[in-house]
Amino acid sequence: MKRFLIILMTVLFAVPLFSQEIEIPRSYERQIKRQSKKVERFEEKHDVVLDPEATIPLLQTFDNNPSALENWGIKYLEFDQYREKIKAKKDKRKVLIVIFDTAGELKHPSLLKAALKGYSYTGEPLADEHCHATHVAGIMASDFTNIGLLQVLINEGYVKLLPAKILHNQGWGDKPEIIAGVKDILNKVQVYLDNGWLVIFNNSWGGSQLIEELVPLYAEAEKKGIIVCAASGNNGSSQVSNPASIKNVIAVGALQQNEKGEVSRAPYSQYGEALEFVAPGSNIYSTYKNGSFAFLSGTSMGTPEEVACLAITGSYHSQNTPLEIVSHVRKNARDLPPVDKDIFTGYGSTPIGNLLDNIPEKIGDEPDDPEDPGQDSMVIKKERIITLPINDLQMVWGIGSFKDQRPIRVDLVLNITSDRLAEITLDKTLEIANSFFGHTGLSFSDKKADVYDAAEWTARFFHRHANEIQDIYALGIKQITVTDKTGRTFIRYGEDLKISENVRFEDIPILTQLK
């Protein structure tokens, strides 16, 4: 079989970290050599092997408040200057960013506000033991103001990250796993698209050979309105890597900054006709394993910086289509040498000032007038079932009383029969959920009650609460996932939510309003 090699686009260079004033650890080169030997062994058995530099950080710190160090992309891309303007915007659109990488779950404390529980297509657990995905995620969604570009939107609940694990913990994977992951995610994000979310795919990986099966998949993604970005590559050649070279994918290169603060294209950043944008990629400080933070370099880091620019623009200009958002970013990019669109820097870099201050142009014909202009615009004519995910809800339960409170996190998948617009249905559903969760707890008299019971009864009481609201819609629970503070997770499905015949009346929990 012809070998197919993909490497994650991360290259760590032994250079000073400029204004950060960080010394390069002496052990770094030895660690790289050891990892290189592992890679050689993996290449004999697997289709996809990660670059050894993608695993070893230049610097790893465990400071819980790393305020002395920063992701320099925040200032270069003007996210620090526009925080208040972003916060003041009222009708922002929600954004889902899918990270195809080494994680199906993002456990770093700095990412918990944004991270959804994702999926693994490798056969391994969801956890990110490699940590490339964690670093990529932090660039966009760390809740530290000096690291995460989208921190303002994260705090307001406008951005969620969905990790898709297509590469293994030890840095290898197989072509079928990548294809299976993209196919499945295309189906899973449809519910977000149906409910007005902007969806962006982040691919911080690439290789010299094209995965042919990805071409129709990313064409389908574009038709659905998904923006797909990928790293241009790190070998410095004049050919953009794959999948960044695919027509429907935005190829992103890397910028570097010298000790004087001057910014230029990183010499390792692959270029060519397919290149569209360049973004800060060298010596980027972000989240890493075990709650730590680390510096990594490469077009892997430039890609999430650019994805953040597209996300903030798409959220801020909520009435524009994804096609209009991409066109707007191209038009308002900051040109870098050489002049105009070129093979080395594409359209240039994309500081968000121009992107937010200017209004995107409409593309295509204006939509037809509604058939019945007098009809309530909140209502559509046909009643149908809308499936909605509602995540990160909080509740507590206890045995006998609330002296021993046991916090749980609740994620729901709801089927809602509605004749209203999907956006209106989603907003109302969130309002109903917030009116119940966070203010309500369960108290069991049965000392044998566990998280399984908490899932069962939480679903029952919320279902009753939601359907008591008149003239809205009928709500059914398709799935409930409950996770306790120890990490134990229980999933119940709607058809299984039945009261057992042997449940005694005195063991039915009490629904309690929390103060």
Short mmCIF file of C-alpha atoms in Angstrom, two decimals:
data_model
loop_
_atom_site.label_atom_id
_atom_site.label_comp_id
_atom_site.label_asym_id
_atom_site.label_seq_id
_atom_site.Cartn_x
_atom_site.Cartn_y
_atom_site.Cartn_z
CA MET A 1 0.00 0.00 0.00
CA LYS A 2 1.29 3.41 -0.92
CA ARG A 3 2.14 5.25 2.26
CA PHE A 4 0.16 8.30 3.21
CA LEU A 5 1.94 10.64 5.63
CA ILE A 6 0.40 13.53 7.50
CA ILE A 7 2.17 15.61 10.14
CA LEU A 8 0.64 18.09 12.53
CA MET A 9 1.76 21.55 11.50
CA THR A 10 3.83 22.43 14.55
CA VAL A 11 7.54 23.27 14.36
CA LEU A 12 9.44 24.40 17.43
CA PHE A 13 12.50 26.46 16.66
CA ALA A 14 15.33 26.96 19.13
CA VAL A 15 15.19 30.74 19.09
CA PRO A 16 14.71 33.32 21.84
CA LEU A 17 11.12 34.16 22.68
CA PHE A 18 11.88 37.85 22.23
CA SER A 19 10.04 40.07 24.69
CA GLN A 20 9.00 37.01 26.74
CA GLU A 21 12.66 36.58 27.83
CA ILE A 22 12.40 32.82 28.20
CA GLU A 23 15.50 30.62 28.10
CA ILE A 24 15.41 27.48 25.97
CA PRO A 25 15.59 24.37 28.19
CA ARG A 26 18.80 22.39 27.63
CA SER A 27 16.82 19.15 27.66
CA TYR A 28 14.73 20.19 24.66
CA GLU A 29 17.06 18.80 21.97
CA ARG A 30 17.44 15.48 23.81
CA GLN A 31 13.66 15.11 24.07
CA ILE A 32 13.26 15.80 20.37
CA LYS A 33 15.81 13.06 19.51
CA ARG A 34 14.00 10.53 21.70
CA GLN A 35 10.65 11.39 20.14
CA SER A 36 12.17 11.11 16.64
CA LYS A 37 13.08 7.48 17.32
CA LYS A 38 9.47 6.77 18.29
CA VAL A 39 8.25 8.40 15.09
CA GLU A 40 10.53 6.17 13.01
CA ARG A 41 8.94 3.09 14.58
CA PHE A 42 5.41 4.41 14.05
CA GLU A 43 6.07 5.16 10.39
CA GLU A 44 6.59 1.44 9.77
CA LYS A 45 3.07 0.62 10.93
CA HIS A 46 0.76 3.61 10.43
CA ASP A 47 -0.41 5.91 7.66
CA VAL A 48 -0.26 9.12 9.68
CA VAL A 49 2.63 10.11 11.95
CA LEU A 50 3.01 13.42 13.77
CA ASP A 51 6.15 15.51 13.55
CA PRO A 52 8.24 14.99 16.75
CA GLU A 53 8.34 18.76 17.32
CA ALA A 54 4.55 18.68 17.63
CA THR A 55 4.83 16.81 20.93
CA ILE A 56 7.65 18.56 22.79
CA PRO A 57 6.97 22.11 24.03
CA LEU A 58 9.71 24.71 24.03
CA LEU A 59 8.58 25.86 27.46
CA GLN A 60 5.97 24.45 29.82
CA THR A 61 4.73 26.38 32.86
CA PHE A 62 2.24 25.57 35.60
CA ASP A 63 1.39 29.11 36.69
CA ASN A 64 -2.38 29.26 37.26
CA ASN A 65 -2.35 32.94 36.32
CA PRO A 66 0.30 33.27 33.60
CA SER A 67 -0.10 37.03 33.27
CA ALA A 68 3.61 37.62 32.58
CA LEU A 69 3.40 35.63 29.33
CA GLU A 70 1.02 36.14 26.45
CA ASN A 71 -0.22 35.10 23.04
CA TRP A 72 1.17 38.01 21.00
CA GLY A 73 -1.54 37.47 18.40
CA ILE A 74 -4.05 39.16 20.72
CA LYS A 75 -2.38 42.54 20.26
CA TYR A 76 -1.32 42.07 16.66
CA LEU A 77 -4.85 41.12 15.61
CA GLU A 78 -6.35 43.93 17.77
CA PHE A 79 -8.55 41.71 19.94
CA ASP A 80 -7.42 43.64 23.03
CA GLN A 81 -8.54 46.97 21.50
CA TYR A 82 -12.02 45.78 20.52
CA ARG A 83 -13.16 43.90 23.62
CA GLU A 84 -15.62 46.60 24.72
CA LYS A 85 -17.08 47.03 21.24
CA ILE A 86 -17.59 43.27 20.93
CA LYS A 87 -19.16 43.11 24.37
CA ALA A 88 -21.56 45.98 23.57
CA LYS A 89 -22.93 44.33 20.40
CA LYS A 90 -26.40 42.99 21.19
CA ASP A 91 -27.38 40.60 18.40
CA LYS A 92 -24.25 38.49 18.09
CA ARG A 93 -24.43 35.08 16.44
CA LYS A 94 -23.32 31.89 18.18
CA VAL A 95 -20.31 30.06 16.75
CA LEU A 96 -19.34 26.39 16.89
CA ILE A 97 -15.67 25.63 16.15
CA VAL A 98 -14.84 22.00 15.41
CA ILE A 99 -11.21 21.07 16.16
CA PHE A 100 -10.09 18.02 14.17
CA ASP A 101 -6.99 16.98 16.09
CA THR A 102 -5.74 14.81 18.97
CA ALA A 103 -8.63 15.30 21.41
CA GLY A 104 -12.25 14.28 21.85
CA GLU A 105 -12.44 16.17 25.12
CA LEU A 106 -10.72 19.33 26.39
CA LYS A 107 -10.07 19.13 30.12
CA HIS A 108 -7.78 22.13 30.66
CA PRO A 109 -9.36 24.35 33.37
CA SER A 110 -8.90 27.38 31.12
CA LEU A 111 -11.10 25.78 28.43
CA LEU A 112 -14.06 24.52 30.45
CA LYS A 113 -16.32 27.48 29.64
CA ALA A 114 -16.14 26.78 25.92
CA ALA A 115 -15.46 23.07 25.51
CA LEU A 116 -18.19 20.61 24.60
CA LYS A 117 -17.72 16.89 25.04
CA GLY A 118 -16.64 15.66 21.61
CA TYR A 119 -15.91 12.40 19.85
CA SER A 120 -13.06 9.99 19.29
CA TYR A 121 -12.61 8.20 15.98
CA THR A 122 -9.37 6.46 16.94
CA GLY A 123 -10.73 3.84 19.34
CA GLU A 124 -8.97 5.61 22.22
CA PRO A 125 -10.59 7.51 25.11
CA LEU A 126 -11.51 11.13 24.48
CA ALA A 127 -8.67 12.62 26.55
CA ASP A 128 -5.92 14.60 24.80
CA GLU A 129 -2.75 12.81 25.88
CA HIS A 130 -0.79 14.36 23.00
CA CYS A 131 -1.95 17.94 23.78
CA HIS A 132 -1.64 19.51 20.32
CA ALA A 133 -5.42 19.96 20.25
CA THR A 134 -5.37 21.52 23.72
CA HIS A 135 -2.82 24.09 22.58
CA VAL A 136 -4.81 24.89 19.42
CA ALA A 137 -8.02 25.24 21.46
CA GLY A 138 -6.45 27.62 23.99
CA ILE A 139 -5.38 30.06 21.29
CA MET A 140 -9.05 30.60 20.52
CA ALA A 141 -10.90 29.83 23.71
CA SER A 142 -8.77 30.08 26.85
CA ASP A 143 -10.59 32.28 29.36
CA PHE A 144 -7.33 34.10 30.17
CA THR A 145 -7.39 37.54 28.53
CA ASN A 146 -3.70 37.23 27.61
CA ILE A 147 -4.15 33.89 25.80
CA GLY A 148 -7.59 33.30 24.27
CA LEU A 149 -8.54 35.58 21.37
CA LEU A 150 -12.27 34.85 21.76
CA GLN A 151 -12.32 35.34 25.52
CA VAL A 152 -15.08 37.98 25.41
CA LEU A 153 -17.40 35.74 23.40
CA ILE A 154 -16.52 32.75 25.59
CA ASN A 155 -17.59 34.57 28.75
CA GLU A 156 -20.90 35.50 27.13
CA GLY A 157 -21.57 31.96 25.89
CA TYR A 158 -21.37 32.77 22.19
CA VAL A 159 -18.61 30.28 21.26
CA LYS A 160 -18.35 26.54 21.79
CA LEU A 161 -15.55 24.17 20.82
CA LEU A 162 -16.32 20.64 19.61
CA PRO A 163 -13.19 18.43 19.61
CA ALA A 164 -13.01 15.53 17.12
CA LYS A 165 -10.20 13.08 17.83
CA ILE A 166 -8.89 11.77 14.50
CA LEU A 167 -5.25 11.25 15.60
CA HIS A 168 -3.93 9.04 18.38
CA ASN A 169 -2.32 9.95 21.68
CA GLN A 170 1.12 8.79 20.54
CA GLY A 171 1.04 10.88 17.41
CA TRP A 172 -0.15 8.46 14.75
CA GLY A 173 -3.38 7.71 12.94
CA ASP A 174 -4.86 6.16 9.84
CA LYS A 175 -6.52 7.66 6.80
CA PRO A 176 -9.91 5.91 7.39
CA GLU A 177 -10.16 7.50 10.83
CA ILE A 178 -9.81 10.99 9.39
CA ILE A 179 -12.47 10.34 6.76
CA ALA A 180 -14.82 8.75 9.29
CA GLY A 181 -14.42 11.71 11.64
CA VAL A 182 -15.15 14.36 9.02
CA LYS A 183 -18.16 12.44 7.67
CA ASP A 184 -19.67 11.97 11.11
CA ILE A 185 -19.08 15.56 12.22
CA LEU A 186 -20.74 16.88 9.05
CA ASN A 187 -23.91 15.14 10.22
CA LYS A 188 -23.58 16.06 13.87
CA VAL A 189 -23.21 19.82 13.28
CA GLN A 190 -26.38 20.01 11.20
CA VAL A 191 -28.44 20.77 14.30
CA TYR A 192 -26.27 23.84 14.96
CA LEU A 193 -26.58 24.99 11.35
CA ASP A 194 -30.35 24.54 11.51
CA ASN A 195 -30.46 26.79 14.54
CA GLY A 196 -28.51 29.67 13.07
CA TRP A 197 -25.02 28.96 14.42
CA LEU A 198 -21.93 29.74 12.36
CA VAL A 199 -19.82 26.56 12.09
CA ILE A 200 -16.06 26.62 11.41
CA PHE A 201 -13.70 23.63 11.00
CA ASN A 202 -10.11 24.00 12.28
CA ASN A 203 -7.59 21.60 10.70
CA SER A 204 -4.15 22.27 12.20
CA TRP A 205 -2.58 19.39 10.30
CA GLY A 206 -1.63 18.49 6.77
CA GLY A 207 0.54 16.43 4.47
CA SER A 208 2.12 16.25 1.05
CA GLN A 209 -0.42 13.83 -0.40
CA LEU A 210 -4.06 14.69 -0.97
CA ILE A 211 -6.75 12.68 0.78
CA GLU A 212 -9.05 12.38 -2.21
CA GLU A 213 -12.10 11.52 -0.11
CA LEU A 214 -11.88 14.88 1.67
CA VAL A 215 -12.54 16.83 -1.55
CA PRO A 216 -16.27 15.99 -1.80
CA LEU A 217 -16.67 16.19 1.97
CA TYR A 218 -15.35 19.75 2.15
CA ALA A 219 -17.40 20.67 -0.93
CA GLU A 220 -20.43 19.45 1.01
CA ALA A 221 -19.30 21.48 4.02
CA GLU A 222 -19.17 24.65 1.93
CA LYS A 223 -22.68 23.99 0.58
CA LYS A 224 -23.91 23.63 4.14
CA GLY A 225 -22.38 27.02 5.00
CA ILE A 226 -19.43 25.68 7.01
CA ILE A 227 -16.14 27.59 6.86
CA VAL A 228 -13.16 25.21 6.65
CA CYS A 229 -9.60 26.32 7.51
CA ALA A 230 -6.35 24.34 7.40
CA ALA A 231 -2.63 24.87 8.05
CA SER A 232 -0.50 25.62 4.98
CA GLY A 233 2.46 23.52 6.18
CA ASN A 234 5.87 23.95 7.77
CA ASN A 235 8.54 22.76 5.33
CA GLY A 236 8.99 26.18 3.70
CA SER A 237 8.20 24.88 0.21
CA SER A 238 6.25 26.60 -2.58
CA GLN A 239 3.40 24.09 -2.37
CA VAL A 240 0.61 24.48 0.17
CA SER A 241 -0.01 21.22 2.04
CA ASN A 242 -3.18 19.13 2.01
CA PRO A 243 -6.03 19.53 2.92
CA ALA A 244 -5.24 23.28 2.85
CA SER A 245 -4.80 23.10 -0.94
CA ILE A 246 -8.39 21.90 -1.49
CA LYS A 247 -10.54 24.48 -3.30
CA ASN A 248 -13.15 24.71 -0.53
CA VAL A 249 -10.58 25.15 2.25
CA ILE A 250 -8.97 28.40 3.50
CA ALA A 251 -5.18 27.89 3.69
CA VAL A 252 -3.47 29.72 6.56
CA GLY A 253 0.26 30.41 6.89
CA ALA A 254 2.31 31.66 9.85
CA LEU A 255 3.81 35.00 10.87
CA GLN A 256 6.77 35.54 13.20
CA GLN A 257 7.79 38.49 15.37
CA ASN A 258 11.39 39.55 16.04
CA GLU A 259 12.91 41.16 19.14
CA LYS A 260 11.96 44.63 17.83
CA GLY A 261 8.33 43.63 17.44
CA GLU A 262 8.57 43.55 13.64
CA VAL A 263 6.27 41.00 12.00
CA SER A 264 7.03 38.99 8.86
CA ARG A 265 6.19 35.69 7.21
CA ALA A 266 7.78 32.79 9.06
CA PRO A 267 10.41 31.16 6.79
CA TYR A 268 9.05 27.66 7.45
CA SER A 269 5.50 28.63 6.36
CA GLN A 270 4.58 26.89 3.09
CA TYR A 271 3.22 29.17 0.38
CA GLY A 272 1.63 29.05 -3.06
CA GLU A 273 -1.42 30.13 -5.06
CA ALA A 274 -3.79 28.44 -2.61
CA LEU A 275 -2.56 30.48 0.39
CA GLU A 276 -5.22 32.95 1.59
CA PHE A 277 -4.12 34.40 4.93
CA VAL A 278 -1.20 34.52 7.35
CA ALA A 279 -1.56 34.84 11.11
CA PRO A 280 0.69 34.82 14.20
CA GLY A 281 2.18 31.33 14.42
CA SER A 282 5.68 31.46 15.93
CA ASN A 283 6.19 31.23 19.70
CA ILE A 284 2.50 31.21 20.58
CA TYR A 285 1.69 30.79 24.27
CA SER A 286 -1.37 28.66 25.01
CA THR A 287 -2.89 25.84 27.05
CA TYR A 288 -1.11 22.50 27.40
CA LYS A 289 -1.28 19.24 29.36
CA ASN A 290 -2.17 18.82 33.04
CA GLY A 291 -3.38 22.39 33.40
CA SER A 292 -0.10 23.86 32.19
CA PHE A 293 0.76 26.37 29.45
CA ALA A 294 3.39 26.12 26.72
CA PHE A 295 5.00 27.80 23.70
CA LEU A 296 4.61 26.08 20.31
CA SER A 297 5.29 27.34 16.78
CA GLY A 298 3.95 26.54 13.33
CA THR A 299 1.11 27.06 10.90
CA SER A 300 -0.85 24.90 13.36
CA MET A 301 -0.87 27.95 15.62
CA GLY A 302 -1.59 30.41 12.80
CA THR A 303 -4.72 28.50 11.77
CA PRO A 304 -6.68 28.94 15.05
CA GLU A 305 -5.62 32.61 15.14
CA GLU A 306 -7.29 33.05 11.73
CA VAL A 307 -10.28 30.95 12.74
CA ALA A 308 -10.75 33.31 15.70
CA CYS A 309 -10.82 36.28 13.31
CA LEU A 310 -13.47 34.59 11.16
CA ALA A 311 -15.46 33.60 14.25
CA ILE A 312 -15.51 37.10 15.74
CA THR A 313 -16.45 38.62 12.38
CA GLY A 314 -19.21 36.08 11.79
CA SER A 315 -20.61 36.54 15.28
CA TYR A 316 -20.51 40.35 15.13
CA HIS A 317 -22.06 40.57 11.64
CA SER A 318 -24.78 38.09 12.52
CA GLN A 319 -27.04 38.88 9.55
CA ASN A 320 -24.46 37.96 6.93
CA THR A 321 -23.95 34.54 5.38
CA PRO A 322 -20.72 32.57 5.81
CA LEU A 323 -19.87 33.31 2.16
CA GLU A 324 -20.31 37.04 2.83
CA ILE A 325 -18.16 36.82 5.96
CA VAL A 326 -15.27 35.14 4.12
CA SER A 327 -15.52 37.65 1.27
CA HIS A 328 -15.53 40.50 3.81
CA VAL A 329 -12.38 39.19 5.52
CA ARG A 330 -10.57 38.87 2.18
CA LYS A 331 -11.57 42.38 1.16
CA ASN A 332 -10.56 43.99 4.47
CA ALA A 333 -7.34 42.07 5.14
CA ARG A 334 -4.18 44.07 5.83
CA ASP A 335 -1.95 43.69 2.77
CA LEU A 336 1.58 42.48 3.48
CA PRO A 337 4.61 42.51 1.14
CA PRO A 338 4.61 41.74 -1.73
CA VAL A 339 1.78 44.02 -2.88
CA ASP A 340 -1.81 42.71 -3.25
CA LYS A 341 -2.81 39.02 -3.20
CA ASP A 342 0.41 37.03 -3.52
CA ILE A 343 1.76 33.52 -3.04
CA PHE A 344 3.71 34.34 0.15
CA THR A 345 1.09 36.05 2.36
CA GLY A 346 -2.16 35.59 0.42
CA TYR A 347 -4.56 38.43 1.10
CA GLY A 348 -2.46 39.33 4.14
CA SER A 349 -3.23 39.32 7.87
CA THR A 350 -6.62 40.11 9.37
CA PRO A 351 -6.61 42.46 12.40
CA ILE A 352 -10.24 42.69 13.44
CA GLY A 353 -10.56 46.51 13.44
CA ASN A 354 -11.38 46.68 9.73
CA LEU A 355 -13.49 43.55 9.96
CA LEU A 356 -15.78 44.93 12.68
CA ASP A 357 -15.83 48.61 11.73
CA ASN A 358 -16.85 47.92 8.12
CA ILE A 359 -20.11 46.30 7.03
CA PRO A 360 -19.96 43.18 4.83
CA GLU A 361 -21.48 43.43 1.37
CA LYS A 362 -24.48 41.29 0.49
CA ILE A 363 -23.83 38.64 -2.13
CA GLY A 364 -26.51 37.42 -4.56
CA ASP A 365 -30.16 38.33 -4.96
CA GLU A 366 -32.28 39.71 -2.17
CA PRO A 367 -34.65 37.11 -0.69
CA ASP A 368 -38.25 37.09 -1.89
CA ASP A 369 -40.91 38.72 0.22
CA PRO A 370 -42.84 36.32 2.45
CA GLU A 371 -46.11 35.00 1.03
CA ASP A 372 -48.08 36.51 3.87
CA PRO A 373 -46.46 39.80 4.98
CA GLY A 374 -49.04 40.22 7.71
CA GLN A 375 -48.17 36.97 9.43
CA ASP A 376 -46.20 37.00 12.66
CA SER A 377 -42.56 36.81 11.56
CA MET A 378 -41.77 34.62 14.55
CA VAL A 379 -43.95 31.83 13.20
CA ILE A 380 -43.50 29.65 10.15
CA LYS A 381 -46.46 27.88 8.61
CA LYS A 382 -45.45 24.26 9.08
CA GLU A 383 -45.12 22.62 12.47
CA ARG A 384 -42.06 20.37 12.67
CA ILE A 385 -39.71 18.74 15.16
CA ILE A 386 -36.48 20.59 15.93
CA THR A 387 -33.63 18.79 17.70
CA LEU A 388 -31.58 21.04 20.01
CA PRO A 389 -28.53 20.39 22.22
CA ILE A 390 -28.54 22.32 25.51
CA ASN A 391 -25.21 21.97 27.31
CA ASP A 392 -23.40 22.93 30.52
CA LEU A 393 -26.44 23.16 32.78
CA GLN A 394 -25.81 22.93 36.52
CA MET A 395 -27.80 21.28 39.30
CA VAL A 396 -27.30 19.70 42.75
CA TRP A 397 -28.73 16.65 44.44
CA GLY A 398 -28.51 15.24 47.91
CA ILE A 399 -29.60 12.37 50.18
CA GLY A 400 -32.18 13.35 52.78
CA SER A 401 -31.29 17.05 52.72
CA PHE A 402 -29.06 19.54 50.98
CA LYS A 403 -26.49 19.63 53.73
CA ASP A 404 -24.47 17.23 51.58
CA GLN A 405 -24.85 18.91 48.19
CA ARG A 406 -23.59 16.98 45.19
CA PRO A 407 -23.14 19.15 42.10
CA ILE A 408 -23.84 17.66 38.69
CA ARG A 409 -23.46 18.93 35.14
CA VAL A 410 -26.38 18.24 32.82
CA ASP A 411 -26.35 18.10 29.01
CA LEU A 412 -29.63 17.62 27.15
CA VAL A 413 -30.67 16.76 23.63
CA LEU A 414 -34.27 17.87 23.12
CA ASN A 415 -36.88 17.17 20.47
CA ILE A 416 -39.20 20.16 20.24
CA THR A 417 -42.40 20.33 18.22
CA SER A 418 -42.61 23.96 17.11
CA ASP A 419 -44.12 26.20 14.45
CA ARG A 420 -41.67 28.99 15.19
CA LEU A 421 -38.36 29.93 13.64
CA ALA A 422 -35.47 27.76 14.83
CA GLU A 423 -33.66 30.78 16.33
CA ILE A 424 -36.75 31.76 18.33
CA THR A 425 -37.25 28.18 19.46
CA LEU A 426 -33.64 27.92 20.62
CA ASP A 427 -33.79 31.20 22.54
CA LYS A 428 -37.02 30.19 24.28
CA THR A 429 -35.65 26.75 25.10
CA LEU A 430 -32.57 28.30 26.70
CA GLU A 431 -34.81 30.60 28.71
CA ILE A 432 -36.85 27.64 29.97
CA ALA A 433 -33.73 25.64 30.83
CA ASN A 434 -32.16 28.54 32.71
CA SER A 435 -35.38 29.05 34.67
CA PHE A 436 -35.13 25.47 35.92
CA PHE A 437 -31.46 24.53 36.21
CA GLY A 438 -29.27 26.44 38.61
CA HIS A 439 -32.25 27.23 40.82
CA THR A 440 -33.58 23.72 41.38
CA GLY A 441 -32.20 20.72 43.21
CA LEU A 442 -33.25 17.14 43.96
CA SER A 443 -33.38 15.63 47.43
CA PHE A 444 -33.63 11.81 47.72
CA SER A 445 -34.81 9.98 50.80
CA ASP A 446 -33.44 6.76 49.30
CA LYS A 447 -29.84 6.44 50.52
CA LYS A 448 -29.06 4.19 47.55
CA ALA A 449 -29.76 6.98 45.05
CA ASP A 450 -26.89 7.68 42.70
CA VAL A 451 -26.06 9.72 39.61
CA TYR A 452 -28.14 7.31 37.53
CA ASP A 453 -31.21 8.26 39.59
CA ALA A 454 -30.27 11.94 39.42
CA ALA A 455 -30.29 11.72 35.62
CA GLU A 456 -33.65 9.95 35.61
CA TRP A 457 -35.45 12.36 37.89
CA THR A 458 -33.80 15.50 36.58
CA ALA A 459 -35.16 14.61 33.15
CA ARG A 460 -38.64 13.94 34.53
CA PHE A 461 -38.95 17.15 36.49
CA PHE A 462 -37.52 19.30 33.70
CA HIS A 463 -39.90 17.70 31.19
CA ARG A 464 -42.84 18.53 33.44
CA HIS A 465 -41.57 22.07 34.05
CA ALA A 466 -41.06 22.80 30.35
CA ASN A 467 -44.42 21.44 29.24
CA GLU A 468 -46.32 23.39 31.88
CA ILE A 469 -45.48 26.57 29.94
CA GLN A 470 -48.48 27.30 27.76
CA ASP A 471 -48.64 28.28 24.07
CA ILE A 472 -44.98 27.54 23.37
CA TYR A 473 -44.40 24.03 22.04
CA ALA A 474 -44.21 20.39 23.09
CA LEU A 475 -40.82 19.38 24.44
CA GLY A 476 -39.45 15.85 24.66
CA ILE A 477 -36.11 14.69 26.04
CA LYS A 478 -34.17 12.64 23.52
CA GLN A 479 -31.09 12.22 25.70
CA ILE A 480 -29.79 13.41 29.07
CA THR A 481 -26.15 13.19 30.13
CA VAL A 482 -25.25 13.77 33.78
CA THR A 483 -21.67 14.10 35.05
CA ASP A 484 -20.78 14.35 38.75
CA LYS A 485 -17.75 16.05 40.28
CA THR A 486 -15.74 12.80 40.19
CA GLY A 487 -16.16 12.60 36.42
CA ARG A 488 -18.65 9.73 36.41
CA THR A 489 -21.07 10.08 33.52
CA PHE A 490 -24.50 8.53 32.98
CA ILE A 491 -26.53 8.79 29.78
CA ARG A 492 -30.26 8.12 29.57
CA TYR A 493 -32.38 8.14 26.45
CA GLY A 494 -35.93 9.40 26.12
CA GLU A 495 -37.51 6.02 25.46
CA ASP A 496 -35.84 4.65 28.62
CA LEU A 497 -37.13 7.36 30.96
CA LYS A 498 -39.76 5.24 32.71
CA ILE A 499 -40.58 4.97 36.40
CA SER A 500 -39.60 1.56 37.66
CA GLU A 501 -42.50 -0.45 39.12
CA ASN A 502 -40.60 -1.09 42.35
CA VAL A 503 -40.03 2.59 43.15
CA ARG A 504 -41.58 3.34 46.53
CA PHE A 505 -43.48 6.57 47.01
CA GLU A 506 -41.16 7.67 49.81
CA ASP A 507 -38.16 7.27 47.48
CA ILE A 508 -39.45 9.71 44.87
CA PRO A 509 -37.20 12.77 45.24
CA ILE A 510 -38.31 16.20 46.34
CA LEU A 511 -37.85 19.08 43.94
CA THR A 512 -36.30 21.93 45.92
CA GLN A 513 -35.79 25.57 44.98
CA LEU A 514 -32.24 26.65 45.81
CA LYS A 515 -31.41 30.02 47.25
#
